[in-house]
Backbone as ProteinMPNN parsed JSONL, in Angstrom:
{"seq_chain_A": "MNPGTIAMLYFKRWTIEKTFNNTKSNFKETKAWSSNTRSLENQMRLTAMSYNLMRVFEEISKTQQPELIHPSDKKYSEALEIRQQQAQKRDRFVNPLFFQARISRISSYTIRAVQNAIITGMSLQCFMSSLVARLVLPPQLIGEH", "coords_chain_A": {"N_chain_A": [[76.376, 88.494, 104.718], [79.141, 89.298, 106.773], [80.032, 92.623, 107.898], [82.822, 93.131, 107.975], [83.904, 91.31, 106.167], [82.829, 92.203, 103.763], [84.027, 94.727, 103.628], [86.715, 93.937, 103.415], [86.707, 92.578, 100.964], [86.103, 94.698, 99.259], [88.363, 96.266, 99.666], [90.352, 94.607, 98.54], [89.421, 94.567, 95.91], [89.826, 97.214, 95.245], [92.622, 97.363, 95.066], [93.01, 96.011, 92.702], [91.751, 97.754, 90.93], [93.523, 99.903, 91.125], [95.714, 98.812, 89.87], [94.788, 98.55, 87.208], [94.433, 101.26, 86.655], [97.063, 102.118, 86.801], [98.2, 100.801, 84.573], [96.818, 102.023, 82.508], [97.5, 104.738, 82.845], [100.386, 104.909, 83.117], [101.441, 103.032, 81.318], [100.239, 103.738, 79.074], [98.14, 102.375, 77.894], [95.48, 102.78, 76.474], [93.911, 102.309, 74.337], [92.446, 99.809, 72.242], [94.259, 97.446, 70.306], [93.15, 96.232, 68.177], [90.058, 94.974, 66.778], [89.737, 92.345, 66.782], [89.233, 89.349, 68.515], [91.302, 87.573, 69.334], [93.564, 89.235, 69.069], [92.976, 91.185, 70.98], [93.033, 89.631, 73.3], [95.745, 88.923, 73.282], [96.907, 91.457, 73.563], [95.989, 92.095, 76.113], [97.266, 90.082, 77.617], [99.987, 90.678, 77.132], [100.145, 93.248, 78.246], [99.545, 92.634, 80.928], [101.71, 90.924, 81.542], [103.843, 92.712, 81.199], [103.252, 94.612, 83.167], [103.457, 92.988, 85.465], [106.178, 92.252, 85.345], [107.357, 94.768, 85.675], [106.48, 95.291, 88.265], [107.824, 93.243, 89.656], [110.517, 94.038, 89.232], [110.481, 96.479, 90.618], [109.842, 95.657, 93.234], [112.005, 93.985, 93.836], [114.037, 95.871, 93.831], [113.273, 97.334, 96.066], [113.684, 95.448, 98.047], [116.412, 95.173, 97.95], [117.142, 97.73, 98.631], [115.897, 98.975, 101.293], [115.155, 101.61, 101.935], [113.704, 102.488, 99.839], [111.097, 101.869, 100.202], [107.938, 103.171, 100.339], [106.967, 105.855, 102.502], [104.239, 105.831, 103.28], [103.562, 103.147, 103.057], [105.182, 102.032, 105.027], [104.068, 103.261, 107.264], [101.478, 102.178, 107.185], [102.051, 99.441, 107.644], [103.13, 99.557, 110.232], [100.915, 100.536, 111.692], [99.184, 98.427, 111.32], [100.468, 96.385, 112.693], [100.259, 97.335, 115.334], [97.496, 97.273, 115.574], [97.1, 94.508, 115.377], [98.373, 93.625, 117.726], [96.702, 94.798, 119.651], [94.341, 93.437, 119.102], [95.076, 90.81, 119.731], [95.335, 90.992, 122.501], [92.705, 90.94, 123.232], [92.004, 88.399, 122.63], [91.519, 88.051, 119.899], [91.862, 88.485, 116.311], [93.404, 90.161, 113.541], [92.155, 90.31, 110.277], [93.863, 88.126, 108.161], [94.269, 88.794, 105.484], [94.779, 91.489, 105.386], [97.46, 91.667, 105.851], [98.78, 91.046, 103.564], [100.87, 92.191, 100.936], [100.435, 95.543, 99.948], [99.224, 96.86, 96.895], [100.859, 99.227, 95.135], [101.246, 102.183, 93.165], [103.299, 101.816, 90.314], [106.443, 103.193, 90.168], [107.353, 106.051, 88.209], [110.006, 106.253, 87.726], [110.864, 103.595, 87.685], [109.579, 102.695, 85.385], [110.764, 104.33, 83.411], [113.421, 103.479, 83.713], [113.263, 100.821, 82.866], [112.468, 101.229, 80.202], [114.765, 102.594, 79.227], [116.679, 100.574, 79.605], [115.812, 98.63, 77.81], [116.04, 100.003, 75.367], [118.812, 100.492, 75.252], [119.878, 97.957, 75.45], [120.791, 96.911, 77.842], [122.213, 94.777, 80.4], [120.497, 92.547, 82.708], [121.499, 92.667, 85.337], [122.942, 95.097, 85.35], [120.803, 96.721, 84.8], [119.191, 96.451, 87.143], [120.899, 97.596, 89.039], [121.006, 100.172, 88.044], [118.311, 100.879, 88.279], [117.917, 100.841, 91.079], [119.663, 102.905, 91.743], [118.328, 105.056, 90.525], [115.981, 105.151, 91.998], [116.715, 105.662, 94.62], [116.798, 108.387, 96.687], [118.914, 111.247, 96.611], [120.829, 112.129, 99.531], [120.545, 114.898, 100.291], [118.063, 115.546, 99.272], [116.133, 114.1, 100.587], [114.866, 115.193, 102.915], [113.32, 117.108, 101.71], [110.928, 116.183, 100.689]], "CA_chain_A": [[77.818, 88.596, 104.932], [79.468, 90.231, 107.846], [80.576, 93.872, 107.352], [84.271, 93.05, 107.799], [84.176, 90.568, 104.923], [82.496, 93.107, 102.664], [85.079, 95.742, 103.589], [87.941, 93.31, 102.918], [86.541, 92.33, 99.528], [86.207, 95.991, 98.575], [89.77, 96.644, 99.754], [91.069, 93.814, 97.535], [88.971, 95.048, 94.604], [90.45, 98.519, 95.013], [93.996, 97.156, 94.607], [92.915, 95.644, 91.285], [91.449, 99.0, 90.211], [94.758, 100.691, 91.058], [96.556, 98.177, 88.853], [94.276, 98.965, 85.899], [94.734, 102.682, 86.508], [98.498, 102.207, 86.539], [98.489, 100.409, 83.196], [96.283, 103.045, 81.598], [98.221, 106.0, 83.001], [101.833, 104.835, 82.903], [101.773, 102.22, 80.154], [99.518, 104.365, 77.959], [97.275, 101.366, 77.272], [94.132, 103.35, 76.514], [93.165, 101.885, 73.151], [92.622, 98.432, 71.795], [95.065, 97.359, 69.094], [92.345, 95.659, 67.103], [88.749, 94.505, 67.247], [89.831, 90.895, 66.736], [89.269, 88.783, 69.867], [92.641, 87.044, 69.631], [94.459, 90.383, 69.246], [92.646, 91.796, 72.272], [93.557, 88.742, 74.342], [97.207, 89.064, 73.275], [97.225, 92.763, 74.139], [95.753, 91.986, 77.552], [98.329, 89.259, 78.193], [101.242, 91.426, 77.071], [100.06, 94.318, 79.237], [99.638, 92.012, 82.254], [103.086, 90.471, 81.736], [104.68, 93.908, 81.359], [102.958, 95.162, 84.494], [104.01, 92.098, 86.479], [107.638, 92.387, 85.318], [107.681, 96.051, 86.311], [106.243, 95.117, 89.701], [108.932, 92.43, 90.172], [111.71, 94.878, 89.269], [110.371, 97.467, 91.691], [109.882, 94.982, 94.533], [113.388, 93.548, 94.06], [114.834, 97.044, 94.194], [112.927, 97.686, 97.448], [114.319, 94.457, 98.909], [117.838, 95.503, 97.983], [117.291, 99.054, 99.238], [114.676, 99.2, 102.066], [114.763, 103.022, 101.977], [112.81, 102.758, 98.713], [109.715, 101.598, 100.602], [107.248, 104.454, 100.51], [106.594, 106.114, 103.902], [102.854, 105.445, 103.56], [103.551, 101.696, 103.251], [105.77, 101.793, 106.35], [103.064, 103.699, 108.246], [100.409, 101.18, 107.138], [102.539, 98.224, 108.303], [103.25, 99.826, 111.666], [99.554, 100.627, 112.242], [98.629, 97.076, 111.284], [101.086, 95.648, 113.795], [99.624, 97.82, 116.575], [96.128, 96.738, 115.555], [97.189, 93.078, 115.65], [98.689, 93.481, 119.148], [95.491, 95.122, 120.406], [93.381, 92.348, 118.885], [95.544, 89.647, 120.476], [95.024, 91.215, 123.915], [91.288, 90.609, 123.41], [91.85, 87.051, 122.058], [90.996, 88.176, 118.541], [92.926, 88.663, 115.328], [93.121, 91.001, 112.382], [92.023, 89.486, 109.088], [95.189, 87.918, 107.562], [94.375, 89.415, 104.159], [95.332, 92.833, 105.534], [98.911, 91.589, 105.933], [99.351, 90.882, 102.231], [101.454, 93.441, 100.435], [99.524, 96.435, 99.235], [99.68, 97.204, 95.55], [100.971, 100.663, 94.961], [101.559, 102.597, 91.803], [104.681, 101.604, 89.899], [107.068, 104.5, 90.027], [107.731, 106.449, 86.85], [111.437, 105.964, 87.617], [110.983, 102.196, 87.281], [109.157, 102.599, 83.988], [111.823, 104.926, 82.573], [114.614, 102.632, 83.78], [113.009, 99.668, 81.989], [112.525, 101.727, 78.821], [116.17, 102.854, 78.892], [117.382, 99.295, 79.524], [115.41, 97.99, 76.553], [116.604, 100.774, 74.253], [120.275, 100.373, 75.22], [120.285, 96.556, 75.504], [121.499, 96.739, 79.112], [122.029, 93.485, 81.067], [119.563, 92.604, 83.845], [122.236, 93.087, 86.529], [123.178, 96.542, 85.221], [119.492, 97.368, 84.885], [118.764, 96.519, 88.542], [121.74, 98.595, 89.701], [120.553, 101.476, 87.551], [116.994, 101.138, 88.859], [118.108, 101.189, 92.489], [120.274, 104.236, 91.767], [117.31, 106.048, 90.171], [114.927, 105.223, 93.008], [117.242, 106.158, 95.888], [116.924, 109.841, 96.684], [120.159, 111.753, 97.184], [120.607, 112.528, 100.922], [120.106, 116.29, 100.465], [116.667, 115.694, 98.833], [115.215, 113.312, 101.405], [114.087, 116.07, 103.778], [112.516, 118.045, 100.928], [109.674, 115.577, 100.218]], "C_chain_A": [[78.089, 89.568, 106.064], [80.175, 91.461, 107.255], [82.088, 93.845, 107.121], [84.656, 92.34, 106.509], [83.917, 91.458, 103.716], [83.589, 94.173, 102.513], [86.376, 95.164, 103.019], [87.848, 93.046, 101.417], [86.659, 93.63, 98.737], [87.664, 96.458, 98.559], [90.58, 95.901, 98.684], [90.687, 94.258, 96.124], [89.661, 96.369, 94.266], [91.893, 98.36, 94.542], [94.011, 96.753, 93.135], [92.632, 96.886, 90.451], [92.704, 99.858, 90.073], [95.701, 100.131, 90.007], [96.102, 98.589, 87.457], [94.593, 100.433, 85.639], [96.202, 102.876, 86.153], [98.819, 101.845, 85.089], [97.961, 101.439, 82.202], [97.109, 104.321, 81.655], [99.686, 105.907, 82.592], [102.23, 104.024, 81.674], [101.08, 102.738, 78.902], [98.671, 103.356, 77.179], [95.824, 101.853, 77.346], [93.276, 102.916, 75.335], [93.427, 100.415, 72.861], [93.418, 98.447, 70.49], [94.225, 96.94, 67.898], [90.969, 95.31, 67.66], [88.697, 92.982, 67.254], [90.002, 90.346, 68.158], [90.659, 88.286, 70.238], [93.637, 88.18, 69.863], [94.227, 91.054, 70.594], [93.179, 90.951, 73.43], [95.081, 88.854, 74.427], [97.637, 90.392, 73.882], [97.067, 92.715, 75.653], [96.869, 91.19, 78.224], [99.662, 90.001, 78.215], [101.262, 92.552, 78.101], [100.214, 93.751, 80.656], [101.061, 91.539, 82.535], [104.02, 91.659, 81.962], [104.499, 94.505, 82.746], [103.615, 94.306, 85.57], [105.54, 92.156, 86.514], [108.073, 93.69, 85.978], [107.54, 95.942, 87.829], [107.387, 94.317, 90.323], [110.195, 93.273, 90.283], [111.637, 95.864, 90.431], [110.479, 96.803, 93.061], [111.292, 94.472, 94.848], [114.239, 94.737, 94.487], [114.531, 97.488, 95.625], [113.567, 96.714, 98.443], [115.801, 94.771, 99.051], [118.088, 96.822, 98.704], [116.006, 99.384, 100.017], [114.24, 100.662, 102.14], [113.855, 103.404, 100.81], [111.343, 102.525, 99.073], [109.056, 102.926, 100.95], [106.829, 104.642, 101.97], [105.152, 105.7, 104.231], [102.734, 103.935, 103.763], [104.135, 101.326, 104.606], [104.74, 102.129, 107.439], [101.925, 102.685, 108.33], [100.833, 99.92, 107.892], [102.629, 98.402, 109.813], [101.872, 99.876, 112.331], [98.908, 99.249, 112.307], [99.197, 96.221, 112.411], [100.458, 96.048, 115.138], [98.216, 97.252, 116.686], [96.12, 95.249, 115.894], [97.48, 92.836, 117.135], [97.461, 93.762, 120.014], [94.451, 94.003, 120.276], [93.785, 91.114, 119.692], [95.27, 89.785, 121.967], [93.583, 90.857, 124.229], [90.954, 89.23, 122.847], [91.157, 87.089, 120.692], [92.167, 88.296, 117.584], [92.451, 89.585, 114.217], [93.08, 90.071, 111.176], [93.394, 89.363, 108.4], [95.351, 88.565, 106.183], [94.94, 90.832, 104.234], [96.857, 92.821, 105.516], [99.571, 91.316, 104.584], [99.862, 92.235, 101.754], [100.404, 94.255, 99.684], [100.108, 96.719, 97.854], [99.697, 98.713, 95.447], [101.364, 100.95, 93.52], [103.03, 102.327, 91.502], [105.28, 102.971, 89.625], [107.455, 104.794, 88.582], [109.226, 106.222, 86.639], [111.662, 104.524, 87.146], [110.651, 102.063, 85.807], [110.226, 103.174, 83.064], [113.081, 104.071, 82.573], [114.454, 101.417, 82.869], [113.083, 100.105, 80.525], [113.972, 101.947, 78.385], [116.959, 101.556, 78.747], [117.056, 98.582, 78.215], [116.075, 98.683, 75.367], [118.109, 100.545, 74.12], [120.761, 98.929, 75.239], [121.073, 96.221, 76.755], [121.222, 95.351, 79.717], [121.077, 93.654, 82.258], [120.272, 93.092, 85.102], [122.497, 94.594, 86.494], [121.861, 97.304, 85.368], [119.062, 97.519, 86.334], [119.591, 97.54, 89.31], [121.301, 99.999, 89.315], [119.215, 101.858, 88.179], [117.123, 101.56, 90.32], [118.694, 102.59, 92.595], [119.248, 105.328, 91.457], [116.286, 106.239, 91.291], [115.411, 105.768, 94.345], [117.426, 107.665, 95.784], [118.283, 110.253, 97.229], [119.881, 112.28, 98.598], [120.09, 113.951, 101.088], [118.64, 116.485, 100.053], [115.668, 115.01, 99.737], [114.332, 114.191, 102.272], [113.156, 116.992, 103.02], [111.177, 117.482, 100.506], [108.635, 115.553, 101.29]], "O_chain_A": [[77.351, 90.531, 106.275], [80.842, 91.352, 106.226], [82.582, 94.465, 106.179], [85.616, 92.724, 105.84], [84.694, 91.464, 102.761], [84.019, 94.477, 101.4], [87.057, 95.822, 102.232], [88.812, 93.271, 100.686], [87.255, 93.65, 97.66], [88.14, 96.984, 97.552], [91.403, 96.509, 97.998], [91.542, 94.318, 95.241], [90.034, 96.601, 93.116], [92.352, 99.137, 93.704], [94.931, 97.119, 92.402], [93.21, 97.054, 89.377], [92.928, 100.47, 89.029], [96.405, 100.881, 89.332], [96.927, 98.938, 86.613], [94.977, 100.803, 84.529], [96.539, 103.702, 85.304], [99.627, 102.518, 84.449], [98.588, 101.695, 81.174], [97.388, 104.924, 80.618], [100.172, 106.727, 81.813], [103.255, 104.308, 81.054], [101.309, 102.234, 77.803], [98.509, 103.47, 75.964], [95.046, 101.39, 78.18], [92.064, 103.128, 75.329], [94.479, 99.865, 73.19], [93.264, 99.353, 69.671], [94.55, 97.254, 66.753], [90.751, 95.348, 68.871], [87.705, 92.398, 67.692], [90.838, 90.841, 68.914], [91.139, 88.552, 71.34], [94.47, 88.092, 70.765], [95.178, 91.445, 71.27], [93.705, 91.48, 74.409], [95.642, 88.878, 75.522], [98.615, 90.451, 74.627], [97.908, 93.232, 76.389], [97.362, 91.582, 79.282], [100.383, 89.955, 79.211], [102.281, 92.784, 78.752], [100.927, 94.32, 81.482], [101.568, 91.728, 83.64], [104.894, 91.605, 82.827], [105.471, 94.859, 83.415], [104.255, 94.831, 86.481], [106.135, 92.114, 87.59], [109.036, 93.715, 86.745], [108.379, 96.441, 88.578], [107.871, 94.668, 91.399], [110.877, 93.235, 91.307], [112.621, 96.061, 91.145], [111.14, 97.333, 93.953], [111.725, 94.522, 95.999], [115.063, 94.626, 95.395], [115.423, 97.966, 96.326], [113.946, 97.108, 99.546], [116.373, 94.651, 100.135], [119.138, 97.005, 99.32], [115.107, 100.013, 99.459], [113.064, 100.933, 102.384], [113.301, 104.503, 100.784], [110.449, 102.935, 98.333], [109.57, 103.699, 101.759], [106.382, 103.689, 102.609], [104.879, 105.263, 105.349], [101.902, 103.482, 104.55], [103.642, 100.411, 105.265], [104.566, 101.381, 108.402], [101.458, 102.366, 109.424], [100.062, 99.389, 108.69], [102.252, 97.513, 110.578], [101.685, 99.32, 113.413], [98.169, 98.946, 113.245], [98.478, 95.422, 113.011], [100.166, 95.192, 115.972], [97.796, 96.807, 117.755], [95.239, 94.779, 116.614], [96.894, 91.937, 117.737], [97.207, 93.054, 120.989], [93.765, 93.672, 121.243], [92.929, 90.446, 120.272], [94.997, 88.786, 122.633], [93.265, 90.507, 125.365], [89.788, 88.913, 122.613], [90.311, 86.248, 120.389], [93.326, 88.22, 117.993], [91.253, 89.757, 113.993], [93.888, 89.147, 111.073], [94.019, 90.376, 108.09], [96.474, 88.851, 105.769], [95.515, 91.325, 103.263], [97.484, 93.834, 105.207], [100.796, 91.353, 104.478], [99.34, 93.283, 102.132], [99.61, 93.729, 98.905], [101.324, 96.804, 97.678], [98.684, 99.383, 95.647], [101.761, 100.057, 92.772], [103.899, 102.581, 92.336], [104.687, 103.799, 88.933], [107.836, 103.895, 87.833], [109.671, 106.021, 85.509], [112.534, 104.262, 86.318], [111.365, 101.39, 85.064], [110.556, 102.568, 82.045], [113.743, 103.948, 81.543], [115.396, 101.026, 82.18], [113.695, 99.422, 79.704], [114.361, 101.533, 77.292], [117.814, 101.445, 77.868], [117.939, 97.996, 77.588], [116.609, 98.026, 74.474], [118.624, 100.417, 73.01], [121.956, 98.693, 75.059], [121.932, 95.339, 76.731], [120.124, 94.816, 79.563], [120.879, 94.765, 82.752], [119.692, 93.864, 85.865], [122.297, 95.285, 87.493], [121.805, 98.375, 85.972], [118.613, 98.594, 86.731], [119.054, 98.272, 90.141], [121.235, 100.897, 90.154], [119.005, 103.008, 88.563], [116.501, 102.535, 90.743], [118.271, 103.378, 93.441], [119.289, 106.404, 92.055], [115.788, 107.344, 91.507], [114.611, 106.283, 95.127], [118.127, 108.156, 94.899], [118.758, 109.674, 98.205], [118.805, 112.825, 98.844], [119.257, 114.189, 101.962], [118.027, 117.48, 100.439], [114.474, 115.302, 99.669], [113.129, 113.94, 102.352], [112.278, 117.606, 103.626], [110.343, 118.234, 100.001], [107.523, 115.077, 101.061]]}, "name": "protein", "num_of_chains": 1, "seq": "MNPGTIAMLYFKRWTIEKTFNNTKSNFKETKAWSSNTRSLENQMRLTAMSYNLMRVFEEISKTQQPELIHPSDKKYSEALEIRQQQAQKRDRFVNPLFFQARISRISSYTIRAVQNAIITGMSLQCFMSSLVARLVLPPQLIGEH"}
C-alpha cells in the first residue's frame, strides 16, 4: 500500500475512536447493561442512535449559526483549501476523503440541552432554538477563549 493510503485509513480510524471516546465520556456508557447478547446489541444500537441524534442536533445548530463552528475546524478547512490549490498547480489533487467533515467531540452544551428538552418535554423547534442559544457565546466572552 502506498503511505498516503495508510495515513488516510488511520485518519478515518481515529475519527471512529473519537466517537467511542465521546460516548464513554459524555454518555457515561462505560458498563454493559447485561451479559445477554441481545441486551448488549440493543445497548449498542441505542447508544449509536443517541450519538447520531446528538450529532445531527449539533450540526443543524452549526448550519443555523456558522459562528458555532469551532476555530480548529475553520483552520483545518482553510489549510485544506490551500493544499488543494497547491496540488492543482502541479496537476495533482488532495485525497477527497480529507474533505469529508471531521468528527469532533459533541459539546457538553448539546448534551445538556437534549437532557433538559427530554426532562421538560420541550418541542423540537424550541429545543433547537435553545441549543443554538446555549452554543452561541455572548459577545463579551468571545475574546476570552
